[in-house]
Coordinates of C-alpha atoms in Angstrom, one line a residue:
M1 CA 12.6 -3.2 -28.9
L2 CA 11.3 -5.5 -26.2
R3 CA 9.4 -8.5 -27.4
R4 CA 8.0 -11.6 -25.8
K5 CA 10.3 -14.7 -26.1
G6 CA 9.0 -17.9 -27.5
P7 CA 7.6 -19.2 -30.8
T8 CA 4.7 -17.6 -32.5
S9 CA 1.9 -19.6 -34.0
S10 CA -1.7 -19.1 -35.0
P11 CA -4.1 -18.7 -32.1
T12 CA -6.0 -21.8 -31.1
R13 CA -9.5 -21.4 -29.9
S14 CA -11.3 -23.3 -27.4
G15 CA -14.4 -22.9 -25.2
V16 CA -16.2 -24.2 -22.1
D17 CA -19.9 -24.5 -21.5
V18 CA -21.0 -22.7 -18.3
S19 CA -24.5 -23.5 -17.1
L20 CA -26.1 -20.3 -15.6
P21 CA -29.4 -20.2 -13.7
T22 CA -32.2 -18.1 -15.1
S23 CA -34.9 -16.1 -13.5
N24 CA -37.5 -18.8 -14.0
G25 CA -35.3 -21.3 -12.0
G26 CA -34.1 -23.1 -15.1
G27 CA -30.7 -22.9 -16.7
R28 CA -29.1 -22.0 -19.9
S29 CA -25.7 -22.9 -21.4
V30 CA -23.3 -20.1 -22.2
Q31 CA -20.3 -20.7 -24.5
V32 CA -17.2 -19.0 -22.9
D33 CA -14.5 -18.7 -25.5
Y34 CA -10.8 -18.0 -24.9
E35 CA -7.7 -18.0 -27.1
V36 CA -4.2 -19.2 -26.6
D37 CA -1.5 -17.7 -28.9
D38 CA 1.4 -20.1 -28.1
M39 CA 2.2 -23.3 -26.2
K40 CA 3.0 -21.3 -23.1
G41 CA -0.6 -20.1 -22.8
H42 CA 0.0 -16.4 -23.4
P43 CA -3.2 -14.5 -24.1
S44 CA -3.6 -13.4 -27.7
T45 CA -2.9 -9.8 -28.3
T46 CA -5.4 -9.7 -31.2
S47 CA -8.4 -11.0 -29.3
P48 CA -10.5 -9.3 -26.7
R49 CA -11.8 -12.6 -25.4
I50 CA -11.1 -13.6 -21.8
P51 CA -7.6 -15.2 -21.5
M52 CA -7.4 -18.9 -20.5
Q53 CA -5.1 -17.9 -17.6
T54 CA -7.8 -15.5 -16.3
L55 CA -10.6 -18.1 -16.8
I56 CA -8.7 -20.7 -14.8
S57 CA -7.4 -18.6 -12.0
H58 CA -10.5 -16.5 -11.5
G59 CA -13.5 -17.8 -13.4
I60 CA -13.5 -21.5 -12.5
V61 CA -12.9 -20.8 -8.8
A62 CA -15.6 -18.2 -8.9
I63 CA -18.1 -20.6 -10.3
V64 CA -17.3 -23.3 -7.7
V65 CA -17.1 -21.1 -4.7
F66 CA -19.9 -18.6 -5.4
M67 CA -22.6 -20.8 -7.0
F68 CA -22.6 -23.2 -4.0
S69 CA -22.3 -20.7 -1.1
S70 CA -24.7 -18.4 0.8
S71 CA -27.0 -16.2 -1.2
S72 CA -26.7 -12.6 -2.3
P73 CA -29.5 -10.2 -3.4
C74 CA -29.1 -11.5 -6.9
M75 CA -29.9 -15.1 -5.9
D76 CA -33.7 -14.5 -6.1
R77 CA -33.2 -13.3 -9.6
G78 CA -31.4 -16.5 -10.6
V79 CA -27.9 -15.1 -10.9
F80 CA -24.6 -15.8 -9.1
R81 CA -24.4 -16.4 -5.4
T82 CA -21.6 -14.8 -3.3
T83 CA -19.9 -15.7 -0.1
A84 CA -21.0 -14.0 3.0
S85 CA -17.4 -13.5 4.0
S86 CA -16.4 -11.7 0.9
A87 CA -15.1 -8.2 1.5
Y88 CA -14.5 -7.2 -2.1
L89 CA -17.1 -8.9 -4.3
P90 CA -20.0 -6.9 -5.8
K91 CA -23.2 -6.6 -3.7
Y92 CA -26.0 -6.2 -6.1
N93 CA -29.2 -4.3 -5.6
N94 CA -32.4 -6.3 -6.0
N95 CA -34.1 -3.2 -7.4
N96 CA -31.7 -2.6 -10.3
H97 CA -30.9 -4.5 -13.4
N98 CA -27.1 -4.8 -12.9
C99 CA -26.9 -8.5 -12.0
P100 CA -24.6 -10.3 -14.4
T101 CA -26.0 -12.9 -16.7
T102 CA -22.8 -14.5 -17.9
I103 CA -19.5 -15.5 -16.2
L104 CA -17.7 -12.9 -18.4
E105 CA -19.9 -10.1 -17.1
Y106 CA -19.4 -11.3 -13.5
L107 CA -15.6 -11.4 -13.9
D108 CA -15.6 -7.9 -15.4
W109 CA -17.8 -6.3 -12.7
F110 CA -16.1 -4.7 -9.7
G111 CA -18.1 -1.4 -9.5
D112 CA -18.6 1.2 -6.8
Q113 CA -19.3 -0.5 -3.5
L114 CA -18.5 2.4 -1.1
P115 CA -21.4 4.0 0.8
N116 CA -22.1 7.6 -0.1
E117 CA -20.6 9.0 3.1
R118 CA -17.2 7.5 2.1
K119 CA -17.5 8.6 -1.5
K120 CA -18.2 12.1 -0.5
T121 CA -15.6 12.4 2.3
P122 CA -14.8 16.1 2.7
L123 CA -11.2 17.2 2.1
K124 CA -9.5 20.3 3.7
R125 CA -7.4 22.7 1.7
V126 CA -3.7 22.8 2.7
Q127 CA -2.2 24.0 -0.5
P128 CA -3.2 26.5 -3.2
A129 CA -5.3 25.0 -6.0
D130 CA -4.1 24.7 -9.5
T131 CA -4.5 28.1 -11.2
R132 CA -4.8 26.8 -14.7
I133 CA -8.5 27.3 -15.4
P134 CA -9.5 25.7 -17.6
P135 CA -6.8 23.0 -17.3
E136 CA -4.4 22.7 -20.1
K137 CA -5.1 19.9 -22.5
M138 CA -2.6 17.0 -22.5
T139 CA -1.4 15.3 -25.6
P140 CA -4.0 12.8 -26.9
V141 CA -3.1 9.1 -27.3
P142 CA -2.9 8.1 -31.0
S143 CA -6.0 6.1 -31.8
K144 CA -4.1 3.0 -32.8
Y145 CA -2.3 2.8 -29.5
R146 CA -5.2 3.8 -27.2
K147 CA -6.0 1.2 -24.5
T148 CA -2.8 -0.8 -25.1
F149 CA -0.6 -1.9 -22.2
Y150 CA 2.8 -3.5 -21.6
Y151 CA 3.7 -5.4 -18.5
D152 CA 6.9 -7.1 -17.5
G153 CA 5.4 -10.6 -17.7
E154 CA 6.4 -11.4 -14.1
E155 CA 4.0 -13.6 -12.1
I156 CA 3.7 -10.9 -9.4
S157 CA 2.4 -8.4 -12.0
Q158 CA -0.3 -10.7 -13.3
P159 CA -3.1 -9.2 -11.1
V160 CA -2.5 -5.9 -12.8
A161 CA -2.4 -7.4 -16.3
R162 CA -5.6 -9.2 -15.5
A163 CA -7.3 -6.0 -14.6
F164 CA -6.2 -4.2 -17.8
R165 CA -7.6 -7.1 -19.8
S166 CA -10.9 -7.2 -18.0
R167 CA -11.3 -3.5 -18.8
G168 CA -10.8 -4.2 -22.6
W169 CA -7.2 -3.2 -22.9
Q170 CA -4.9 -5.1 -25.3
R171 CA -1.5 -6.3 -24.3
V172 CA 1.5 -5.4 -26.5
D173 CA 5.0 -6.8 -26.5
S174 CA 6.9 -3.5 -26.6
T175 CA 7.1 -0.4 -24.4
I176 CA 7.7 1.8 -27.5
N177 CA 4.1 2.7 -28.2
A178 CA 2.2 1.2 -25.2
H179 CA -0.4 3.6 -23.8
M180 CA 0.2 2.2 -20.3
I181 CA 3.4 0.6 -19.0
Y182 CA 3.5 -1.4 -15.8
T183 CA 6.5 -3.1 -14.2
Y184 CA 6.9 -4.4 -10.6
S185 CA 10.5 -3.4 -10.4
N186 CA 11.6 0.2 -10.8
N187 CA 13.1 1.0 -14.2
P188 CA 14.1 4.7 -14.1
D189 CA 15.8 4.6 -17.5
W190 CA 12.5 3.7 -19.1
A191 CA 10.9 6.9 -17.7
T192 CA 13.4 9.1 -19.6
T193 CA 12.3 7.8 -23.1
L194 CA 8.5 8.1 -22.8
K195 CA 6.3 9.9 -25.3
P196 CA 4.2 12.7 -23.8
W197 CA 1.0 10.6 -24.0
Q198 CA 2.4 7.5 -22.4
R199 CA 1.9 6.6 -18.7
F200 CA 4.4 4.6 -16.7
N201 CA 4.2 3.5 -13.1
F202 CA 7.4 5.2 -12.0
I203 CA 7.7 8.3 -9.7
P204 CA 11.3 9.2 -9.0
G205 CA 10.6 10.8 -5.6
Y206 CA 9.6 7.5 -4.0
R207 CA 13.1 7.0 -2.8
K208 CA 12.8 9.7 -0.1
W209 CA 9.9 7.9 1.7
N210 CA 10.9 4.3 0.9
K211 CA 13.9 4.3 3.2
K212 CA 13.2 4.2 7.0
D213 CA 15.8 6.9 7.8
T214 CA 14.7 9.4 5.2
F215 CA 11.1 8.7 6.0
A216 CA 11.8 9.8 9.6
Y217 CA 14.1 12.6 8.5
Y218 CA 11.5 14.4 6.4
Y219 CA 8.9 14.1 9.1
K220 CA 11.3 15.8 11.5
Q221 CA 11.9 18.5 8.9
W222 CA 8.3 19.1 8.3
E223 CA 7.4 19.2 12.0
A224 CA 10.2 21.8 12.5
K225 CA 8.8 24.0 9.8
H226 CA 5.2 23.6 11.1
N227 CA 5.9 24.2 14.8
D228 CA 2.4 25.7 15.0
R229 CA 1.0 22.2 14.6
P230 CA 1.5 19.3 16.9
P231 CA 3.9 16.6 15.7
S232 CA 2.5 13.5 14.0
V233 CA 0.7 11.2 16.4
Y234 CA 0.9 8.3 13.9
V235 CA 4.7 7.9 13.4
P236 CA 6.4 6.3 16.4
E237 CA 9.1 8.3 18.2
T238 CA 12.2 7.9 16.1
Y239 CA 15.9 8.9 16.2
L240 CA 18.5 8.7 13.4
L241 CA 21.5 7.1 14.9
T242 CA 23.8 7.6 11.9
D243 CA 22.6 11.1 10.9
S244 CA 24.0 13.6 13.3
T245 CA 25.5 14.0 16.7
E246 CA 22.4 16.0 17.8
E247 CA 20.1 13.0 17.0
I248 CA 22.3 10.6 19.0
L249 CA 22.5 13.0 22.0
A250 CA 18.7 13.5 21.9
F251 CA 18.2 9.7 22.1
A252 CA 20.7 9.5 25.0
K253 CA 18.7 12.1 26.8
V254 CA 15.5 10.2 26.3
L255 CA 17.1 7.1 27.8
K256 CA 18.3 9.0 30.8
T257 CA 14.9 10.5 31.5
G258 CA 12.8 7.3 31.6
G259 CA 13.0 6.1 28.0
S260 CA 15.2 3.1 29.0
K261 CA 12.1 1.6 30.8
Y262 CA 10.6 0.9 27.3
P263 CA 11.7 -1.5 24.6
W264 CA 13.0 0.0 21.4
V265 CA 13.3 -1.3 17.8
H266 CA 16.7 -1.0 16.1
K267 CA 16.3 -1.0 12.3
Q268 CA 18.6 -0.9 9.3
A269 CA 17.2 1.7 7.0
N270 CA 17.4 0.2 3.6
V271 CA 16.1 -3.4 4.0
N272 CA 12.5 -4.8 4.3
Q273 CA 10.6 -8.0 5.0
G274 CA 11.6 -8.2 8.6
R275 CA 15.4 -8.1 7.9
G276 CA 17.7 -5.8 9.8
I277 CA 15.4 -5.5 12.8
T278 CA 16.4 -6.1 16.4
I279 CA 14.2 -5.7 19.4
L280 CA 16.1 -4.2 22.4
A281 CA 14.6 -5.0 25.8
P282 CA 14.1 -2.3 28.5
E283 CA 17.2 -1.6 30.5
S284 CA 19.2 -4.0 28.5
D285 CA 23.0 -3.5 28.2
Q286 CA 22.6 -3.4 24.4
L287 CA 20.0 -0.6 24.6
L288 CA 21.9 1.5 27.1
A289 CA 25.2 1.2 25.1
L290 CA 23.7 2.5 21.8
P291 CA 24.4 6.2 22.2
E292 CA 28.1 5.7 23.1
K293 CA 28.5 3.2 20.3
Y294 CA 27.1 5.5 17.6
L295 CA 28.9 8.6 18.9
R296 CA 32.2 6.7 18.8
E297 CA 31.4 5.3 15.3
K298 CA 30.6 8.8 14.0
Q299 CA 33.8 10.2 15.4
L300 CA 35.8 7.5 13.7
K301 CA 34.1 8.1 10.4
E302 CA 34.7 11.8 10.6
K303 CA 38.4 11.2 11.4
Y304 CA 38.7 8.9 8.3
L305 CA 37.0 11.5 6.1
K306 CA 39.5 14.2 7.2
E307 CA 42.4 11.9 6.5
P308 CA 41.2 9.6 3.7
H309 CA 44.6 8.5 2.6
A310 CA 46.2 8.0 6.0
E311 CA 47.3 4.4 6.7
S312 CA 45.9 2.7 9.7
T313 CA 48.2 2.9 12.7
G314 CA 46.5 -0.1 14.3
D315 CA 45.4 2.1 17.3
D316 CA 41.7 1.6 16.5
D317 CA 41.9 -1.9 15.0
D318 CA 41.3 -3.6 18.3
D319 CA 38.2 -1.5 19.0
D320 CA 36.2 -3.8 16.7
V321 CA 33.9 -1.1 15.4
D322 CA 31.5 -2.4 12.7
Y323 CA 30.5 0.4 10.4
E324 CA 26.8 0.0 9.7
D325 CA 24.5 1.2 7.0
D326 CA 22.0 4.0 8.0
V327 CA 20.2 3.0 11.2
I328 CA 17.2 4.3 13.1
I329 CA 15.9 3.5 16.6
Q330 CA 12.2 3.6 17.1
R331 CA 10.1 3.4 20.3
Y332 CA 8.3 0.0 20.5
I333 CA 4.5 0.2 20.5
C334 CA 3.3 -1.3 23.9
N335 CA -0.1 -2.6 24.7
E336 CA -0.6 -3.8 21.2
M337 CA -3.8 -5.3 19.9
T338 CA -3.2 -8.9 19.1
W339 CA -4.8 -11.5 16.9
N340 CA -5.6 -14.7 18.8
R341 CA -2.6 -13.8 21.0
R342 CA -0.3 -13.2 18.0
K343 CA 1.2 -10.0 16.8
F344 CA -0.3 -8.5 13.6
D345 CA -0.2 -5.5 11.3
V346 CA -2.5 -4.2 8.7
R347 CA -1.4 -3.5 5.1
M348 CA -3.4 -0.9 3.2
F349 CA -3.0 0.4 -0.3
W350 CA -2.6 3.8 -1.9
L351 CA -2.6 5.0 -5.5
V352 CA -1.0 8.1 -7.0
A353 CA -3.4 8.4 -9.9
S354 CA -1.9 11.6 -11.2
L355 CA 1.1 13.9 -10.6
D356 CA -0.4 16.8 -12.5
P357 CA -2.6 17.6 -10.6
L358 CA -1.6 15.4 -7.6
I359 CA -4.4 12.9 -6.8
I360 CA -3.9 10.2 -4.3
L361 CA -6.4 7.5 -3.2
Y362 CA -6.7 4.9 -0.4
H363 CA -8.0 1.3 -0.6
D364 CA -8.6 -1.2 2.2
G365 CA -6.2 -4.1 2.4
Y366 CA -5.7 -7.1 4.7
V367 CA -4.2 -8.3 8.0
R368 CA -0.8 -10.0 8.3
I369 CA -0.4 -12.2 11.4
G370 CA 2.8 -13.3 13.1
N371 CA 3.9 -16.9 13.6
S372 CA 4.3 -17.2 17.4
E373 CA 2.4 -16.3 20.5
Y374 CA 3.0 -12.7 21.4
S375 CA 4.1 -11.5 24.8
E376 CA 5.3 -8.1 26.0
E377 CA 7.0 -9.9 28.9
D378 CA 9.9 -11.2 26.8
F379 CA 12.0 -9.4 24.2
S380 CA 14.7 -11.9 23.8
D381 CA 13.4 -13.3 20.5
T382 CA 13.0 -10.6 17.8
T383 CA 11.1 -13.1 15.6
A384 CA 8.2 -13.2 18.1
H385 CA 7.7 -9.5 17.6
L386 CA 7.6 -9.5 13.8
T387 CA 4.4 -9.9 11.9
T388 CA 5.4 -11.4 8.6
H389 CA 8.3 -12.6 6.3
T390 CA 9.9 -14.6 9.1
G391 CA 10.1 -17.8 7.0
L392 CA 7.7 -19.9 8.9
G393 CA 4.6 -21.5 7.4
T394 CA 2.4 -20.6 10.4
E395 CA 2.1 -17.0 9.4
G396 CA -1.4 -16.1 8.5
K397 CA -3.6 -13.6 6.7
A398 CA -7.1 -12.3 7.3
T399 CA -9.7 -10.2 5.5
M400 CA -11.0 -6.7 6.2
M401 CA -14.3 -8.3 7.3
E402 CA -12.5 -10.4 9.8
F403 CA -10.5 -7.3 10.9
E404 CA -13.8 -5.4 11.4
Q405 CA -15.1 -8.3 13.6
A406 CA -11.9 -8.3 15.7
L407 CA -12.3 -4.5 16.3
D408 CA -15.9 -4.9 17.3
D409 CA -15.0 -7.7 19.7
L410 CA -12.3 -5.6 21.3
Y411 CA -14.5 -2.6 21.6
S412 CA -17.3 -4.8 23.2
R413 CA -14.8 -6.2 25.7
M414 CA -13.8 -2.6 26.7
G415 CA -17.4 -2.0 27.6
N416 CA -17.5 -5.1 29.9
N417 CA -14.3 -4.2 31.7
N418 CA -14.6 -1.5 34.3
N419 CA -10.8 -0.9 34.1
N420 CA -10.9 -0.1 30.4
Q421 CA -12.3 3.2 29.2
R422 CA -13.6 3.0 25.6
P423 CA -12.0 5.4 23.1
H424 CA -14.2 8.1 21.6
L425 CA -15.3 7.0 18.1
A426 CA -15.7 10.2 16.2
A427 CA -16.6 8.1 13.1
G428 CA -19.3 6.0 14.9
T429 CA -17.9 2.5 14.6
P430 CA -14.6 0.8 15.4
I431 CA -13.7 0.0 11.8
A432 CA -14.6 3.5 10.6
H433 CA -12.6 5.0 13.5
V434 CA -9.5 2.9 12.5
R435 CA -9.9 3.3 8.8
N436 CA -10.1 7.1 9.1
Q437 CA -6.8 7.0 11.0
F438 CA -5.2 5.0 8.1
K439 CA -6.4 7.6 5.7
H440 CA -5.4 10.6 7.9
A441 CA -1.9 9.2 8.3
L442 CA -1.5 8.8 4.5
G443 CA -2.9 12.3 3.9
E444 CA -0.4 13.7 6.4
M445 CA 2.4 11.8 4.7
T446 CA 1.4 13.4 1.4
E447 CA 1.8 16.8 3.0
V448 CA 5.2 15.9 4.4
F449 CA 6.5 14.7 1.1
L450 CA 4.6 17.0 -1.2
K451 CA 7.6 18.9 -2.5
E452 CA 10.0 16.0 -2.1
S453 CA 8.3 13.1 -3.7
F454 CA 5.2 14.2 -5.7
N455 CA 6.5 16.8 -8.1
K456 CA 5.0 17.2 -11.6
P457 CA 7.0 15.5 -14.4
D458 CA 10.0 17.6 -15.2
F459 CA 10.5 16.0 -18.7
K460 CA 14.0 14.9 -17.6
E461 CA 13.5 12.1 -15.1
I462 CA 10.0 11.5 -16.6
T463 CA 9.4 12.6 -20.2
S464 CA 5.7 11.9 -20.3
E465 CA 3.1 14.6 -19.2
N466 CA 1.9 12.6 -16.2
G467 CA 2.7 9.6 -14.1
F468 CA 1.1 7.1 -11.7
N469 CA 2.0 4.3 -9.3
F470 CA 0.5 1.9 -6.8
Y471 CA 1.9 1.5 -3.3
C472 CA 1.1 0.1 0.2
A473 CA 1.5 1.1 3.8
D474 CA 1.8 -0.9 7.1
Y475 CA 0.1 0.0 10.4
I476 CA 0.0 -1.3 13.9
L477 CA -2.8 -0.8 16.4
D478 CA -2.8 -0.7 20.2
N479 CA -5.6 -1.7 22.5
D480 CA -6.9 1.9 22.6
L481 CA -7.7 1.5 18.9
D482 CA -5.1 4.1 18.0
V483 CA -3.1 3.6 14.8
F484 CA 0.7 3.8 14.3
F485 CA 2.1 4.3 10.9
I486 CA 5.1 2.0 10.7
E487 CA 6.2 2.6 7.1
P488 CA 5.0 3.1 3.5
Q489 CA 6.2 0.5 0.9
N490 CA 7.1 0.8 -2.7
G491 CA 7.0 -3.0 -3.3
C492 CA 3.7 -4.7 -2.4
G493 CA 3.5 -8.4 -2.5
L494 CA 0.7 -9.5 -4.8
D495 CA 0.6 -13.2 -4.0
E496 CA -2.7 -15.0 -4.4
D497 CA -2.3 -17.8 -2.0
Y498 CA -5.6 -16.9 -0.3
Y499 CA -8.8 -16.6 -2.4
F500 CA -9.7 -13.3 -0.7
R501 CA -6.5 -11.8 -2.2
L502 CA -7.7 -12.7 -5.7
E503 CA -11.0 -10.8 -4.9
M504 CA -9.0 -7.9 -3.4
H505 CA -6.7 -7.6 -6.4
G506 CA -9.8 -7.4 -8.6
S507 CA -11.1 -4.5 -6.6
L508 CA -7.7 -2.8 -6.4
F509 CA -6.6 -3.0 -10.0
N510 CA -9.9 -2.9 -11.9
G511 CA -10.6 0.3 -10.0
M512 CA -7.1 1.6 -10.7
V513 CA -7.5 1.0 -14.4
D514 CA -10.8 2.8 -14.4
I515 CA -9.4 5.8 -12.6
L516 CA -6.3 6.0 -14.9
E517 CA -8.5 5.8 -17.9
E518 CA -10.8 8.6 -16.6
V519 CA -7.9 10.9 -15.7
G520 CA -6.4 10.5 -19.2
R521 CA -9.7 11.0 -20.9
K522 CA -10.5 14.2 -19.0
Q523 CA -7.0 15.6 -19.4
E524 CA -7.0 15.1 -23.2
A525 CA -10.3 17.1 -23.3
G526 CA -8.9 19.9 -21.0
L527 CA -11.5 19.1 -18.3
P528 CA -11.1 19.1 -14.5
V529 CA -10.1 15.7 -13.2
M530 CA -12.1 16.0 -10.0
P531 CA -14.6 14.7 -9.0
L532 CA -13.9 11.2 -10.2
E533 CA -16.9 9.5 -11.8
K534 CA -15.8 5.9 -11.4
S535 CA -13.3 5.3 -8.6
G536 CA -14.5 1.8 -7.5
N537 CA -13.6 1.1 -4.0
W538 CA -10.8 3.7 -3.9
E539 CA -11.2 6.8 -1.7
V540 CA -9.6 10.2 -2.5
I541 CA -7.4 11.4 0.3
Y542 CA -5.5 14.1 -1.6
A543 CA -6.6 16.2 -4.6
D544 CA -4.8 19.3 -5.8
G545 CA -4.2 20.8 -2.5
L546 CA -7.1 19.3 -0.6
V547 CA -6.3 16.6 2.0
Y548 CA -8.3 14.2 4.1
Q549 CA -8.2 14.7 7.9
Y550 CA -10.1 12.8 10.6
D551 CA -12.2 15.4 12.2
G552 CA -13.0 14.9 15.9
Y553 CA -10.2 12.3 16.4
K554 CA -8.8 12.3 19.9
R555 CA -5.7 10.2 20.7
S556 CA -6.0 8.2 23.9
K557 CA -3.9 9.6 26.7
N558 CA -1.8 7.8 29.4
K559 CA -0.6 5.0 27.1
A560 CA 0.1 1.8 28.9
S561 CA 3.7 0.7 29.0
C562 CA 5.0 -2.8 28.3
S563 CA 4.7 -4.9 31.4
T564 CA 8.3 -6.1 32.0
T565 CA 11.9 -5.2 31.9
K566 CA 13.2 -8.5 30.6

């Protein structure tokens, strides 16, 4: 049994008076109570009151920032003000009565903010629908364990724990009878001891898309099986240098037929956060030598496997061959859109809300900005071509609203430049055009890994009746407003070093908890899960054989190359 460490004691109760404006322009005092169950400030598991930790990290800042910034529709009604730059906070309607009257209501409210056209995005059928009509009922959660959650207590998991609490869930100290279990790290052993009604954020198949080489491998397999469809336009051209002789020879052919004029990105397959990446300049000796290097290494490995017990003769010792982990080579994205002359990427989020039936949703994210001035005229410094995790304090972050403004500015400049032809925006606006590509790329990835990574629980690797998890995905854009899907990520940093990330986490995880609760409730009653009644700012991109596709999207042709051979 897992229990929280530390002494136990009777909860102490405290409170703070928060002065809230009223509709007549006056004010009233509201007592906000919280409880602390030990000296470390852990929230009490017996009280539904807002934890002190949440009040400090969310509420106090909210009061200071929002009540003294620009107005929202609720200001005229004497309620909280919101910042104009907020991309995630609720925008209240002056004609309704949903404006919060207490800080507790405000902290708890992250409702549906999506416009109707995004809520009702049509999906296309690509797989047969579930034939179980009506759906089979799933095992109900025992009443005494309903709406209880366990989390690993790690700082990086606190945004998720905060969301469960804000939705009225009670934290427990053991996984044994927790309704929901959340851990940041993967714990596959835990998944094999779950009760049928428990839900744990672990999906075994993630391993196949979470490595760079297997991610590319399964795309190649999928494209080969679906040769009636064009290959993915979102995943950059990739070759598996440690997979097969055919892959190495295919890359060698590309280099000989003009590919050497472009820069390439050499990546170790099983590391993240900017590690294991080398940018290879066009026509560089290092680039041109790669095919021979990996053919030779493959031959030596095969020789060793044939004679595993043979002692070294020393013949190959002076060749100085370093056996590497799995490696890929990927075409560099030229003519990239920059952020104040710095390289950037965009991190978005996706949620597997159910494996049975499979339901996947998309959520906006944020921008990650590199730490040095970007140039496609010099590839001698790999760090200058990375966007984040390079260990320098000058890295930056930006909100979706700032991203939208940057896209609008670029699109406007295209119209003022006779040499630049504007891309066709099937979605009407630059941000919708780009967002739809994000969603389309994730929907396509779901198709690719449908039978590899998103299988229904088999009651062996997962012993509960359903599962869920939260992931992210990284994208790059070029100056044609075309999106490139760099990689999905199993581990998403949840730092709150910027205030907008606190807001974003509220939108992400409050919505996630609402969705999981709705899925569970419907499945216990034997009701169809779709359509979702309360999905917050999440958008469905896959639902039981239906997938999102960006209709009318046309990729820009005649892509610009990088401007130098340095």
